[in-house]
XYZ file of C-alpha atoms in Angstrom:
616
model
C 12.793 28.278 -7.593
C 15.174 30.833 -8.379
C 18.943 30.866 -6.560
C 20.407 33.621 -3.961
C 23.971 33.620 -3.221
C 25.880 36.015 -0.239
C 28.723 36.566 1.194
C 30.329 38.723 3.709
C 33.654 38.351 4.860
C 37.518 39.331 4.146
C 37.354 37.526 0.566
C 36.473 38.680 -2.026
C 32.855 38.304 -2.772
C 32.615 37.666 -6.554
C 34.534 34.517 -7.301
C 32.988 33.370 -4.137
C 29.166 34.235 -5.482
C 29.530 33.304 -8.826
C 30.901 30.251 -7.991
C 27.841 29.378 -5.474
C 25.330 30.537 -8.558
C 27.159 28.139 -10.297
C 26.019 25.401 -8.079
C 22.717 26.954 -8.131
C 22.058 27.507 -11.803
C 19.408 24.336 -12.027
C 17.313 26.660 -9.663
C 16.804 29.118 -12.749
C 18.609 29.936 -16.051
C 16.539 32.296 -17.474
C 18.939 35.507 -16.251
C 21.526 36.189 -13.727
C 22.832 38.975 -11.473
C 25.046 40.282 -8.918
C 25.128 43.391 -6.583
C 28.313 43.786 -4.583
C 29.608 47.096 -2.368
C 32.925 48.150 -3.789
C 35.898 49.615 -2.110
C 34.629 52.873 -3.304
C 31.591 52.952 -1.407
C 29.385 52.430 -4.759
C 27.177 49.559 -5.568
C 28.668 47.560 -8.107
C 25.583 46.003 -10.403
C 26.020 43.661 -13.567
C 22.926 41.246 -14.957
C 22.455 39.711 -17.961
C 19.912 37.904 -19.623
C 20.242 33.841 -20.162
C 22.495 31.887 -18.503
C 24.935 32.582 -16.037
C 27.680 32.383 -18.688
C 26.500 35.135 -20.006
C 26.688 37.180 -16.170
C 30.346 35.984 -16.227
C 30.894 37.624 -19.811
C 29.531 41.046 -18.431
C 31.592 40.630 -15.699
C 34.971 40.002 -17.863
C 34.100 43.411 -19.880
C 33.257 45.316 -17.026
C 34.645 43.984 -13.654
C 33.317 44.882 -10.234
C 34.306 43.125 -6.887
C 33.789 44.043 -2.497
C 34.346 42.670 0.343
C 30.514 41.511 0.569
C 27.295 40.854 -1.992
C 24.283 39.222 -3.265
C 23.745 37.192 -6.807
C 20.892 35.872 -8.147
C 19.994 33.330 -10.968
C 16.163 33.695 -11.929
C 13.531 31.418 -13.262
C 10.516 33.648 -14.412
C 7.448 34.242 -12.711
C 6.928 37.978 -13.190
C 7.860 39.560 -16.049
C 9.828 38.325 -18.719
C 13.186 36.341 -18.594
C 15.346 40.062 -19.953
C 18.047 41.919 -18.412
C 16.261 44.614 -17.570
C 13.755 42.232 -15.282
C 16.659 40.341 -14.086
C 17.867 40.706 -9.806
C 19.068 42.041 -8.016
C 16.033 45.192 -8.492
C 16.744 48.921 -6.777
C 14.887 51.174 -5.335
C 14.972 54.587 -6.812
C 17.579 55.946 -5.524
C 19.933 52.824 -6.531
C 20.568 52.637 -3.145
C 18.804 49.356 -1.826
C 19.351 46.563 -3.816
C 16.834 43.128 -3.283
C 17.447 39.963 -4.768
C 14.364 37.438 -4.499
C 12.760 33.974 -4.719
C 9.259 33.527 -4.133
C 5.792 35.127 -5.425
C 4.330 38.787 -3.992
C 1.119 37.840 -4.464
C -0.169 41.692 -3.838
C 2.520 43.062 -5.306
C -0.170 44.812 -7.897
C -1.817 46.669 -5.228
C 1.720 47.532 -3.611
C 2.999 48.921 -6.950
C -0.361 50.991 -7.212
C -0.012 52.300 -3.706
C 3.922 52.776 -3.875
C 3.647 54.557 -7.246
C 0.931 57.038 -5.634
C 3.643 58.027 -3.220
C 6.110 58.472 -5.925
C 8.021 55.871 -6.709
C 9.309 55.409 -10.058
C 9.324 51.235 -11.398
C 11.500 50.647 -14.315
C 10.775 46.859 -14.285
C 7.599 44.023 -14.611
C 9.168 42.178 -11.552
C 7.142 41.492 -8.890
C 10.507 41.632 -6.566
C 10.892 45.432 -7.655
C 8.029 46.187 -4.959
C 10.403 45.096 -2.154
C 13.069 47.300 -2.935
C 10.869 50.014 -3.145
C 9.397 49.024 0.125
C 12.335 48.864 1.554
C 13.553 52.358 0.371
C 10.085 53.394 2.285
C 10.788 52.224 5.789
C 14.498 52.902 5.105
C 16.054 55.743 7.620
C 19.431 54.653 8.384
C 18.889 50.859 9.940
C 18.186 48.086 7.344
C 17.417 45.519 9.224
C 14.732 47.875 10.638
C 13.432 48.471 6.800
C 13.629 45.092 5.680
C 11.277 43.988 9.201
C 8.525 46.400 8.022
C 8.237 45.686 4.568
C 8.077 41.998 4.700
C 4.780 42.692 6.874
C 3.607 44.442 3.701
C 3.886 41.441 1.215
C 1.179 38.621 0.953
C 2.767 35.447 -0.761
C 6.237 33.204 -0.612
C 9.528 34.958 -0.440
C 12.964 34.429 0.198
C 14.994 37.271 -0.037
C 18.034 39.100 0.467
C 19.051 42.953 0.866
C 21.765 45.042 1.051
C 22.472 49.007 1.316
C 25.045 51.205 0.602
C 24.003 53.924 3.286
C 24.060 51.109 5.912
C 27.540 48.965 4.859
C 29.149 45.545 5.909
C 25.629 44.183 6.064
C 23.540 41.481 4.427
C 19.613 41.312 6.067
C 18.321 37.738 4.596
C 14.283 36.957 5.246
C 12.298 33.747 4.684
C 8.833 32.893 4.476
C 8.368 29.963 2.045
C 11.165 29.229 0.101
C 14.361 27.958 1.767
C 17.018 29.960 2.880
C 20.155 28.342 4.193
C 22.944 30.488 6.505
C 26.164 29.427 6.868
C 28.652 30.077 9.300
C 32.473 29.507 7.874
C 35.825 31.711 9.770
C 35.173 35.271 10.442
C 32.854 34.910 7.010
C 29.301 34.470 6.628
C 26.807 32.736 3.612
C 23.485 32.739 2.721
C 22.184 30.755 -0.224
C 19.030 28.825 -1.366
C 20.331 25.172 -0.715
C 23.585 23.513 0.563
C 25.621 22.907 -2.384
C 25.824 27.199 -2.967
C 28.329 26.926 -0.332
C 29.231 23.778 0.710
C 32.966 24.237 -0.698
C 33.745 26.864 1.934
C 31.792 25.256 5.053
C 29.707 22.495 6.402
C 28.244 24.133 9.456
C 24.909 26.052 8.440
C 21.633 26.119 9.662
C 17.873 26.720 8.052
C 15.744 29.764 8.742
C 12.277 28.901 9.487
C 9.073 30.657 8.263
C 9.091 34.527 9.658
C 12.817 34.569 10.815
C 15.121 37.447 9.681
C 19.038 36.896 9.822
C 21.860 39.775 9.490
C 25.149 38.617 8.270
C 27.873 41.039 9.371
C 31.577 40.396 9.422
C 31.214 39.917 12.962
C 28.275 37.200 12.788
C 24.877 36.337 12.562
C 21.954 37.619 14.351
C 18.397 35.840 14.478
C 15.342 37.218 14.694
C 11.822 36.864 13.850
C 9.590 39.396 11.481
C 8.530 41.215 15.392
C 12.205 41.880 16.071
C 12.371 39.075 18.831
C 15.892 37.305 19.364
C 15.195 33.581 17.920
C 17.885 31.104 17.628
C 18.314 28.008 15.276
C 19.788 24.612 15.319
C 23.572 24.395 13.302
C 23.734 21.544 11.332
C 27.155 20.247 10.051
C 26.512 18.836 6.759
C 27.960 15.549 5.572
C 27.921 15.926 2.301
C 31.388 15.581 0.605
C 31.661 18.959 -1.575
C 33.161 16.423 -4.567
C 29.492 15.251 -4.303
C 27.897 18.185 -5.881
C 30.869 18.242 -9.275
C 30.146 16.529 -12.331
C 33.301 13.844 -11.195
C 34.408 13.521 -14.481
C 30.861 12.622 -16.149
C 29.353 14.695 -19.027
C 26.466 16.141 -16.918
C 25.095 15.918 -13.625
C 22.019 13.755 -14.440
C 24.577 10.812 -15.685
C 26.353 11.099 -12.470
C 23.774 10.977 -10.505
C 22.270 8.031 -12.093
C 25.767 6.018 -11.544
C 25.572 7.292 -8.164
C 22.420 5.083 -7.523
C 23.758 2.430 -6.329
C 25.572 3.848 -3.745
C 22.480 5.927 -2.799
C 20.457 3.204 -2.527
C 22.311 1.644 0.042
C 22.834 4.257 1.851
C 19.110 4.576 2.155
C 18.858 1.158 3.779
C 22.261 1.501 5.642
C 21.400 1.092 9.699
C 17.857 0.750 8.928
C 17.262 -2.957 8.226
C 19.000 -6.038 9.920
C 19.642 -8.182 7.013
C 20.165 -11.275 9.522
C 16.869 -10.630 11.550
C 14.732 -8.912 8.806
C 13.532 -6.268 11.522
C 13.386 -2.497 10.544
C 14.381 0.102 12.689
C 13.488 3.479 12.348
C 15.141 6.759 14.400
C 13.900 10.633 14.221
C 10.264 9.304 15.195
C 8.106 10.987 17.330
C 5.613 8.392 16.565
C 5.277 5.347 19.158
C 5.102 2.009 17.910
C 1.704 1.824 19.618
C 0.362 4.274 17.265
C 1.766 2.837 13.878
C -0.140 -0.162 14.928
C -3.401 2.375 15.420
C -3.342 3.813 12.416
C -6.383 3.277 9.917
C -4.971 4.204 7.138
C -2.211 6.058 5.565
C -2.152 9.042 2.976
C 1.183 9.783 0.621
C 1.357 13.409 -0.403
C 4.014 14.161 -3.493
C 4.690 16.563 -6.451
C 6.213 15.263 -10.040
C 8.622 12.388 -9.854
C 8.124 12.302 -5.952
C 4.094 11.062 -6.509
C 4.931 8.935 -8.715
C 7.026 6.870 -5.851
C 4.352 7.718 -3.653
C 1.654 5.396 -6.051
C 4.349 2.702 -6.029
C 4.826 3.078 -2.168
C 0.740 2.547 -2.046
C 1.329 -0.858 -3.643
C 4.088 -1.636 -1.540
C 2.163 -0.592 2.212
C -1.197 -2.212 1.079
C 1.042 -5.637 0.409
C 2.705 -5.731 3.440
C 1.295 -4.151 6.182
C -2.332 -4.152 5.071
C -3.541 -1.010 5.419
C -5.651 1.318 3.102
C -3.278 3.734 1.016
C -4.719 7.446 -0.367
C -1.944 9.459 -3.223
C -2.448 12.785 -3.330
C -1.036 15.611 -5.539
C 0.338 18.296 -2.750
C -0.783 20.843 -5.579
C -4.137 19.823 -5.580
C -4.659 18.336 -1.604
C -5.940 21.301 0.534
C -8.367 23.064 -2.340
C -10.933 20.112 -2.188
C -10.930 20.022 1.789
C -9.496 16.937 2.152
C -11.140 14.036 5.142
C -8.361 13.574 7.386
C -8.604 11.997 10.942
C -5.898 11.214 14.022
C -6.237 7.865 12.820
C -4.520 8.662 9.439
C -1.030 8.491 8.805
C 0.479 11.318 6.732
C 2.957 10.531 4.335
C 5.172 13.487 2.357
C 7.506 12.988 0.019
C 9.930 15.727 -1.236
C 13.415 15.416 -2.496
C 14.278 18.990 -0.904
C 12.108 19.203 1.927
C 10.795 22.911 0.689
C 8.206 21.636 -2.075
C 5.555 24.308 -1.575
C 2.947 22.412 -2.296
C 3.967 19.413 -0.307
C 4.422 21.541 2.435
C 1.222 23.489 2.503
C -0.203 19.982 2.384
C 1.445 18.640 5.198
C 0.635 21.381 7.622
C -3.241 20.734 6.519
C -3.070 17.375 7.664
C -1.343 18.625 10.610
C -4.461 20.998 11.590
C -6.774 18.369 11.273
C -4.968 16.087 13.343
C -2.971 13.752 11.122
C 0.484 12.675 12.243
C 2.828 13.416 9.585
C 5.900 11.468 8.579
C 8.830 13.394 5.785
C 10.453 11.461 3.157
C 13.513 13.535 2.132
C 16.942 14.142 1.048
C 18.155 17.418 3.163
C 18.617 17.965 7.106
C 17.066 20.571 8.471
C 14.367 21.544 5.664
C 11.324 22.885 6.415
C 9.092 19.552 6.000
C 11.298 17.693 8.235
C 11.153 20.302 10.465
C 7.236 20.316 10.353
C 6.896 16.157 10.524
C 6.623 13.742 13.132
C 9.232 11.484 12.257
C 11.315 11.770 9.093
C 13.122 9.055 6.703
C 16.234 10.584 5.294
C 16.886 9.481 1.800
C 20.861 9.664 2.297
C 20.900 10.491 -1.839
C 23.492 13.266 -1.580
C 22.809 16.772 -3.651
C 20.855 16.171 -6.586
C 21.720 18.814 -8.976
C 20.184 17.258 -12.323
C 16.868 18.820 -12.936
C 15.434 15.805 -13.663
C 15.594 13.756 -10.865
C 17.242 10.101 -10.702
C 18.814 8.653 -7.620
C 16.324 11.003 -5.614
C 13.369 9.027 -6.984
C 15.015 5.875 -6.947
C 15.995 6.530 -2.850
C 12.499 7.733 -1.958
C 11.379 4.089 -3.221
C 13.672 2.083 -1.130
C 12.531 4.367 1.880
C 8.688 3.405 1.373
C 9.752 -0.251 1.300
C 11.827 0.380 4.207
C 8.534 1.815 5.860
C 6.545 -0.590 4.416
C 8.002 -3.299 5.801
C 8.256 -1.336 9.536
C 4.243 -0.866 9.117
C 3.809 -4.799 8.180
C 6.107 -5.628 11.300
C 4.203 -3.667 13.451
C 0.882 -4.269 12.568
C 1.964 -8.113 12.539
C 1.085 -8.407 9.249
C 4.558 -9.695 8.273
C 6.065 -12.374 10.065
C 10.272 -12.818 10.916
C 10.297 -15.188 7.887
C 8.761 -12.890 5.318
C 11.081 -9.934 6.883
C 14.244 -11.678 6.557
C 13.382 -12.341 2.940
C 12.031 -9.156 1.803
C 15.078 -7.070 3.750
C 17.586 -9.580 2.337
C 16.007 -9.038 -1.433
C 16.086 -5.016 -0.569
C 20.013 -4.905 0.195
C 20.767 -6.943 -2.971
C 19.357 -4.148 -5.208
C 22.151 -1.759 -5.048
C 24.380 -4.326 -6.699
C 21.583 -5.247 -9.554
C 21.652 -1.807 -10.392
C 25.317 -1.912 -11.038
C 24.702 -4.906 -13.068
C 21.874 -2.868 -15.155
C 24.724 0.353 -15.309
C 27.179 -1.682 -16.241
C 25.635 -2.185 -20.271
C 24.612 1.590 -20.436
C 26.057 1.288 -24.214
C 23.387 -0.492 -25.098
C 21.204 2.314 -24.058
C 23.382 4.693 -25.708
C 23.112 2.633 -28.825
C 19.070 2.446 -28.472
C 18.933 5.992 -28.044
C 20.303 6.702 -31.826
C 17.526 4.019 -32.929
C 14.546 6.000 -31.300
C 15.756 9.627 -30.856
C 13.828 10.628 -34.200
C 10.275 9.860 -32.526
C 8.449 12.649 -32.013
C 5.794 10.374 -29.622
C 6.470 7.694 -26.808
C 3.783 5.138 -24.778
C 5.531 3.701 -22.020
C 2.743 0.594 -20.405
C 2.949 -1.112 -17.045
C 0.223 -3.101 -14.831
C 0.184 -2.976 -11.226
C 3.216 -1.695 -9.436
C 4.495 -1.130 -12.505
C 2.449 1.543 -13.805
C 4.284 4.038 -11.808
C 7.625 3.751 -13.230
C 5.827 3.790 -16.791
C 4.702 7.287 -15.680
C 8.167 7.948 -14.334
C 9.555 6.443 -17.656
C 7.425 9.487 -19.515
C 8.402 12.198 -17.107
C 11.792 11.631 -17.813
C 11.510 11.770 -21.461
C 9.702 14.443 -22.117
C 11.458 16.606 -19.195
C 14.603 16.482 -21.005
C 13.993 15.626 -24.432
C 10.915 17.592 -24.711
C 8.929 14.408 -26.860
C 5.969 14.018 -25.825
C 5.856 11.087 -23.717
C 2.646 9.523 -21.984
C 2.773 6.475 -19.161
C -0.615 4.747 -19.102
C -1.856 1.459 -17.607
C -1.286 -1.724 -20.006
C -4.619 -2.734 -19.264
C -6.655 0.545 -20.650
C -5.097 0.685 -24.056
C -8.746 -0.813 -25.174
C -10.013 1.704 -23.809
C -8.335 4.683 -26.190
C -4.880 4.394 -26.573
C -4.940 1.492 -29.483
C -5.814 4.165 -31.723
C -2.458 6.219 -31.015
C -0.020 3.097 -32.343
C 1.465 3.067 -35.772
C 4.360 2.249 -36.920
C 6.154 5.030 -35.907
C 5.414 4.987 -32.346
C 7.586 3.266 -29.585
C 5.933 1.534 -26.577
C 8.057 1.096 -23.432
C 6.419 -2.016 -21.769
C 7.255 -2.813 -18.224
C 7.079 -6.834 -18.247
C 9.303 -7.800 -15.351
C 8.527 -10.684 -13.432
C 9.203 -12.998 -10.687
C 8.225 -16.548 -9.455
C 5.085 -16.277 -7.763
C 1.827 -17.135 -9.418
C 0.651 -13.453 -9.323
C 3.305 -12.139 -11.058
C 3.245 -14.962 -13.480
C -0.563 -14.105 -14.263
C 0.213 -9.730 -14.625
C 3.396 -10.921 -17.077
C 0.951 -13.022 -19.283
C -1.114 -10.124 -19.703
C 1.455 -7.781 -20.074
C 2.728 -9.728 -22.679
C -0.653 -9.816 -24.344
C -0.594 -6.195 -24.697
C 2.883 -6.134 -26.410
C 1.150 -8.725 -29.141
C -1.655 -5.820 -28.690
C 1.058 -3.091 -29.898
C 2.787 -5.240 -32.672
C -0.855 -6.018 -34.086
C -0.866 -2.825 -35.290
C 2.897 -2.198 -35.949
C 3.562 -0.296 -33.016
C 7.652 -0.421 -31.901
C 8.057 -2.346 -28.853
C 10.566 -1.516 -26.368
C 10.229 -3.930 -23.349
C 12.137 -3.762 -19.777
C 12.028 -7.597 -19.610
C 13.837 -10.321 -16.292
C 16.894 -12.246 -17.569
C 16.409 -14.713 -19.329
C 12.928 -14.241 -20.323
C 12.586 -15.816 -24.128
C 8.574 -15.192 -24.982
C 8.971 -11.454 -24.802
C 12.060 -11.487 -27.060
C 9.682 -13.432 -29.605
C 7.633 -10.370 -29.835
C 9.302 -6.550 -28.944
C 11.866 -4.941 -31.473
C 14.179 -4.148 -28.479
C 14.807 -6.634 -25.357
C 16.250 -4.974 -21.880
C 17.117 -7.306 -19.078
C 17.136 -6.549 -15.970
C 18.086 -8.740 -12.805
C 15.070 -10.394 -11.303
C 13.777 -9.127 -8.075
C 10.566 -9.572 -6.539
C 7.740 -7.911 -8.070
C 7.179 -5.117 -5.654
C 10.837 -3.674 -5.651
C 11.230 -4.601 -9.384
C 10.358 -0.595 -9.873
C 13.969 0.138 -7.992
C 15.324 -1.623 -11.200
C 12.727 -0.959 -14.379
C 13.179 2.733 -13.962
C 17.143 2.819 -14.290
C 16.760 2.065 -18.137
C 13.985 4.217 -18.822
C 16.015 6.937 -16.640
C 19.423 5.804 -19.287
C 17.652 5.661 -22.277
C 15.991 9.484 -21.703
C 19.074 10.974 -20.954
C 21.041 9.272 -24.057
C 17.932 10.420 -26.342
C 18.099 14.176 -25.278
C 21.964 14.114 -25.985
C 21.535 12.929 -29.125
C 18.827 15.800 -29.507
C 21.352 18.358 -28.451
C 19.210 19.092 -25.476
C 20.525 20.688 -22.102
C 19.876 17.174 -20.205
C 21.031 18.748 -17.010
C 18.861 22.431 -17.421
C 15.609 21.580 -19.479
C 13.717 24.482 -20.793
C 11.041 26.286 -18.591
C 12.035 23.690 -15.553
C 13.761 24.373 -12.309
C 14.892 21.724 -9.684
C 12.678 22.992 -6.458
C 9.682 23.826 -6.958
C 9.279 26.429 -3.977
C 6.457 28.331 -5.185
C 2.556 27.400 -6.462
């Protein structure tokens, strides 16, 4: 999860790396560094513990600056978030210097081995082996070193290195985490994702698993970990570099919730005829022959992503009539999981590098399973790895907590959902002109719902003293009740819980009191089953207030028995019930974020959290 920054070029590399860690920070705040080669022919090295800030103060006291460098922002694995553990790590000669995202799963036994030979380690970094490594192999050609150590390690790593015996160079490696090259004007970047250094070029390109790149002021050359010439598709980005700045809002999560609506649409734009109702997908290497052969489908997700994958299993069941399986990626491949060629495989991951998503997918893969991405960047390694993909359009999400990624990856399951029913004939021109027509009207009923975000603000003051949230939903609702949770207690850090309205019988009665609020998801619309799930919904708010419980409920406009019963009414446009959740979650998602300001919390960095999760 951590963030790697280069540069080489005729700038000058510090502004240009601290400004790309900048971007990166929601990677990892626990410490910071940067390694550049001065015009002296030293290695200029500055860390500090904490946040980048604090980088930029060591930096003011005690400048340093080249022509090309590496910086680093760390979230812990190994070791403890301090200076001295922060990247970039040297060998012992001070020499090499490695900066590093990933896990060295053997790194134990390398330090054992390394330190038999002699070499002295000054940290509890796990990253500290490769430098060392390095230094090994390391007899005038760096490239050369860096290709024979990364056959040493057993694990995940991104990495970069640089040497002062072997100058104007940069040797970047990937297997695991993402690393992103791009190619600007007689200068060079590598970074961890897009936004490092989208503000000085959109033309970059992904390494895949076991490539090697070496940035020089004269280009970049591809290779793989054998030393064979590989080369690598350039993608020009379209992401506006305005896109990835706060735009005037307090943090990035706020932003990026405003952004939704715009997101949204995006999502559907050139997908769905609003006139005809049909769907059209692109970026499919799977025929429409075999979407009508498939059995059954399985939807593999981490955090906020599986919790849009259990809504999209509502959504594909309804209208295409198929079976639906959610799986945790994290937990998929260690119970040996029954997949078939008749199984769709569905992945969902905001940045395309989830490791456990991805390590999924490839499982399903080997046993035969088509696979199918859901995901918000070009190029990344799942899309690269899937049969077909469904871009999510959101732009960069920079917000730890993720908002308009979740609410995207929705609208692209009912964009699939509907493809599945049309092609397995289970939904007929009328239904798809009605459901597609209903889908392109969201966007605007979520500017409806932003539009009164003061009274979220002002709800916020009411509840931000709770120490303990329930947030209750039935059916398709139930997910965004989990999401609703997630959200709190990511950035407010109360503990939050989403549960099914229809098990609080079955334990959580005997949490309510009258200082607990309960979220209840009680949307409706007008068809008879979503009549009969609001009726019981509704009897588990009288449930709650039975026993003095606070009720917050997400309620349609106009709704009047509800009002009779919760503490605190939210409308919300109606919609039909199964892309409701596109709506529900936009209050839950305001009424987090204006809780953990009013708790002083860092809504856009929460504690112990980083935005990709690229390691197990």
């Amino acid at each position: 999860m951590c963030g790697i920054v280069g540069y080489v070029g005729a700038q000058r590399a510090v502004p240009i790396i601290l400004d790309g860690l900048r971007k990166l920070e929601y990677r990892g705040y626990d410490s910071a560094g940067i390694a550049v080669y001065q015009d002296d022919e030293q290695l200029g090295i500055r860390r500090a513990k904490g946040k980048l800030r604090n980088l930029e103060d060591v930096l003011q006291l005690n400048p340093t600056d080249g022509r090309y460098g590496i910086g680093h922002t760390r979230w812990a694995t190994h070791g403890r978030p301090t200076e001295e553990n922060a990247h970039p790590h040297r060998d012992c000669t001070g020499d090499i210097v490695v900066v590093h995202n990933g896990i060295v799963e053997n790194y134990l036994q390398l330090k054992e081995q390394l330190q038999g030979e002699g070499h002295t380690f000054i940290t509890e970094t796990d990253t500290e082996v490769i430098a060392h490594l390095v230094e090994k192999y390391f007899d005038g050609n760096l490239e050369q070193a860096v290709r024979l150590a990364v056959k040493q390690l057993r694990g995940v790593f991104a990495l970069s290195v640089l040497s002062r015996r072997d100058p104007n160079k940069i040797v970047a490696a990937r297997e695991g985490p993402p690393v992103v090259i791009g190619l600007g004007r007689n200068e060079y970047f590598v970074a961890s994702d897009v936004p490092a250094i989208l503000s000085h070029t959109r033309d970059m390109f992904f390494l895949a698993d076991g490539d090697m790149a070496v940035l020089t002021p004269d280009g970049v050359q591809l290779s793989d970990f054998n030393g064979n010439q590989v080369t690598r598709q350039v993608q020009h980005v379209l992401w506006d570099p305005i896109m990835a700045e706060k735009g005037g809002y307090k943090h990035f999560m706020l932003k990026e919730i405003f952004e939704q609506p715009r997101a949204v649409r995006d999502t559907t734009l050139g997908r769905v005829g609003q006139e005809t109702g049909r769907i059209f997908l692109d970026e499919m290497d799977i025929t429409p022959a075999e979407f009508r052969a498939f059995r059954s489908v399985k939807i593999i997700a981490c955090g906020t992503s599986w919790h849009a994958a259990l809504a999209g299993k509502f959504l594909i069941e309804k209208l295409a009539r198929i079976p639906v399986e959610v799986d945790y990626g994290s937990e998929f491949r260690y119970r040996d999981p029954i997949i078939t060629p008749e199984m769709l495989t569905v992945v969902i991951s905001q940045s395309g590098e989830t490791a456990d998503t991805l390590a999924a997918q490839r499982e399903a893969k080997q046993k035969g399973s088509k696979t199918l991405a859901i995901c918000n960047v070009v190029g990344s390694m799942i899309t690269r790895e899937a049969s077909g993909t469904i871009y999510t359009h959101a732009g960069p999400e920079i917000g730890v907590a993720s908002t308009k990624a979740f609410t995207c990856q929705l609208t692209a399951l009912a964009v699939l959902a509907a493809y599945l029913g049309q092609m397995r004939g289970q939904l007929d021109d009328e239904a798809s002109r009605d459901f597609v027509q209903e889908l392109v009207r969201i966007p605007g009923k979520i500017e409806t719902i932003l539009a009164n975000d003061h009274q979220f603000e002002e709800l916020g003051r009411k509840l931000f003293r709770a120490s303990d949230f329930l947030y209750l939903g039935r059916g398709v609702h139930f997910p965004i009740a989990l999401e609703g949770a997630l959200k709190l207690k990511e950035i407010s850090y109360i503990h939050a819980e989403g549960y099914p309205a229809g098990e609080m019988k079955h334990g959580p009665n005997a949490l309510i009191d009258e200082n607990l609020p309960v979220v209840i998801l009680a949307t409706k619309d007008d068809t008879p089953a979503s009549a009969l799930l609001y009726e019981k919904t509704l009897s588990n708010m009288q449930e709650v207030k039975a026993r003095e419980g606070r009720v917050v409920a997400i309620v349609t406009e106009g709704d009047t028995e509800a009002r009779k019963v919760a503490d605190y009414v939210i409308e919300i446009p109606m919609a039909p019930d199964l892309l409701a959740p596109i709506l529900e979650i936009v209050p839950l998602q305001l009424l987090a974020y204006h809780i953990a300001v009013r708790r002083g919390c860092d809504v856009d960095q929460p504690r112990n959290l980083a935005k990709s999760v690229t390691v197990e």
